[in-house]
Amino acid sequence: KAGVTQTPRYLIKTRGQQVTLSCSPISGHRSVSWYQQTPGQGLQFLFEYFSETQRNKGNFPGRFSGRQFSNSRSEMNVSTLELGDSALYLCASSPGLAPYEQYFGPGTRLTVT
Amino acid sequence: GEDVEQSLFLSVREGDSSVINCTYTDSSSTYLYWYKQEPGAGLQLLTYIFSNMDMKQDQRLTVLLNKKDKHLSLRIADTQTGDSAIYFCAESITGGFKTIFGAGTRLFVKA
């Protein structure tokens, strides 16, 4: 079974721009979660989607948004980028039911200059 | 609220056992996980335990859960240099659809 893929792997953007990151989960998995990982804040939960519905979201500003498509692929968007948005963005795939085990992609490294 | 805490560093000699500790705050029905992250990679699920269990063993890994103290530990037997990584403790409340991660414990294994 193919693992979780994230594209692009690396991205450099300028303050004020917007960015879209993509995640393809493991075949058959219906849940996708997104996390932001930084040295200072660690792993912070952004949101979780299951069958195209957002079931939970973390404490991030509205500039961070996401969606999930009918094939379970997911995208997250960050608008009006700030320097503090520089981070590793991780996508995790899960069947979506207990025990909610997650399988992570390699991440997208976003640098905002 | 939900919070997961773990010590930041652990150093052991190759061949020794490593014990990584974690405390969590939520007393709801929950799953607790251990993930491993190597440099430049995403997280890899190592094992998980449900909050009504006391122990789980999987090859070199042993998870112990003290529900009263809300304390979780991961023991790695016969630690190898390839075990050097960051280990994350995480908690997911049943039906919460959200996993909370600790800050991670960096394990150094000296040859």
Tab-separated table of C-alpha atoms in Angstrom, chain A residues 27-113:
chain	number	residue	atom	x	y	z
A	27	SER	CA	-5.962	4.225	0.006
A	28	GLY	CA	-9.122	3.416	1.968
A	29	HIS	CA	-8.474	5.954	4.700
A	30	ARG	CA	-11.252	8.484	5.091
A	31	SER	CA	-9.707	10.840	7.641
A	32	VAL	CA	-7.010	13.439	7.104
A	33	SER	CA	-5.559	15.617	9.855
A	34	TRP	CA	-3.189	18.532	9.475
A	35	TYR	CA	-0.535	19.669	11.942
A	36	GLN	CA	1.926	22.529	12.115
A	37	GLN	CA	5.323	21.652	13.574
A	38	THR	CA	7.733	24.344	14.757
A	39	PRO	CA	10.723	24.194	17.127
A	40	GLY	CA	9.029	26.572	19.560
A	41	GLN	CA	5.445	25.274	19.599
A	42	GLY	CA	5.949	21.630	18.728
A	43	LEU	CA	3.122	19.817	16.956
A	44	GLN	CA	-0.064	21.857	16.832
A	45	PHE	CA	-3.347	20.427	15.547
A	46	LEU	CA	-4.890	22.414	12.706
A	47	PHE	CA	-7.969	20.433	11.636
A	48	GLU	CA	-9.364	17.004	10.889
A	49	TYR	CA	-11.566	15.952	7.980
A	50	PHE	CA	-13.573	12.774	7.584
A	51	SER	CA	-15.544	12.066	4.414
A	52	GLU	CA	-15.368	15.705	3.348
A	53	THR	CA	-16.601	17.040	6.711
A	54	GLN	CA	-14.459	18.943	9.187
A	55	ARG	CA	-14.943	17.197	12.526
A	56	ASN	CA	-12.599	19.301	14.637
A	57	LYS	CA	-10.266	22.241	14.375
A	58	GLY	CA	-7.464	23.688	16.459
A	59	ASN	CA	-6.842	27.223	17.673
A	60	PHE	CA	-5.529	28.816	14.524
A	61	PRO	CA	-6.674	32.042	12.868
A	62	GLY	CA	-9.121	31.983	9.989
A	63	ARG	CA	-6.234	32.446	7.550
A	64	PHE	CA	-5.769	28.702	7.860
A	65	SER	CA	-8.391	26.678	6.053
A	66	GLY	CA	-8.750	23.247	4.605
A	67	ARG	CA	-10.969	20.969	2.634
A	68	GLN	CA	-11.301	17.340	1.704
A	69	PHE	CA	-12.421	15.956	-1.610
A	70	SER	CA	-14.607	12.946	-2.351
A	71	ASN	CA	-11.500	10.829	-3.036
A	72	SER	CA	-10.250	11.717	0.491
A	73	ARG	CA	-7.434	13.898	-0.808
A	74	SER	CA	-7.097	17.052	1.229
A	75	GLU	CA	-5.737	20.527	0.778
A	76	MET	CA	-4.912	23.211	3.274
A	77	ASN	CA	-4.639	26.870	2.439
A	78	VAL	CA	-2.912	29.673	4.279
A	79	SER	CA	-3.733	33.182	3.164
A	80	THR	CA	-1.843	36.405	3.879
A	81	LEU	CA	1.280	34.576	4.967
A	82	GLU	CA	3.237	35.818	7.978
A	83	LEU	CA	6.831	35.086	8.936
A	84	GLY	CA	5.543	33.012	11.851
A	85	ASP	CA	3.826	30.613	9.464
A	86	SER	CA	7.225	29.176	8.546
A	87	ALA	CA	6.978	25.572	9.687
A	88	LEU	CA	6.783	21.932	8.708
A	89	TYR	CA	3.191	21.101	7.833
A	90	LEU	CA	2.343	17.468	8.407
A	91	CYS	CA	-0.604	15.571	7.071
A	92	ALA	CA	-1.803	12.389	8.791
A	93	SER	CA	-4.037	9.734	7.294
A	94	SER	CA	-6.311	7.525	9.381
A	95	PRO	CA	-9.209	5.134	8.875
A	96	GLY	CA	-11.084	7.701	10.971
A	97	LEU	CA	-12.485	5.304	13.545
A	98	ALA	CA	-11.145	4.227	16.938
A	99	PRO	CA	-8.291	3.717	17.759
A	100	TYR	CA	-7.611	6.712	15.478
A	101	GLU	CA	-4.084	5.638	14.675
A	102	GLN	CA	-2.450	8.061	12.280
A	103	TYR	CA	0.039	7.584	9.486
A	104	PHE	CA	2.041	10.649	8.651
A	105	GLY	CA	3.390	11.993	5.399
A	106	PRO	CA	6.899	13.444	5.135
A	107	GLY	CA	5.609	16.994	5.463
A	108	THR	CA	5.833	20.213	3.490
A	109	ARG	CA	8.530	22.604	4.671
A	110	LEU	CA	7.174	26.148	4.220
A	111	THR	CA	9.517	29.106	4.525
A	112	VAL	CA	8.046	32.602	4.545
A	113	THR	CA	10.452	35.450	3.812
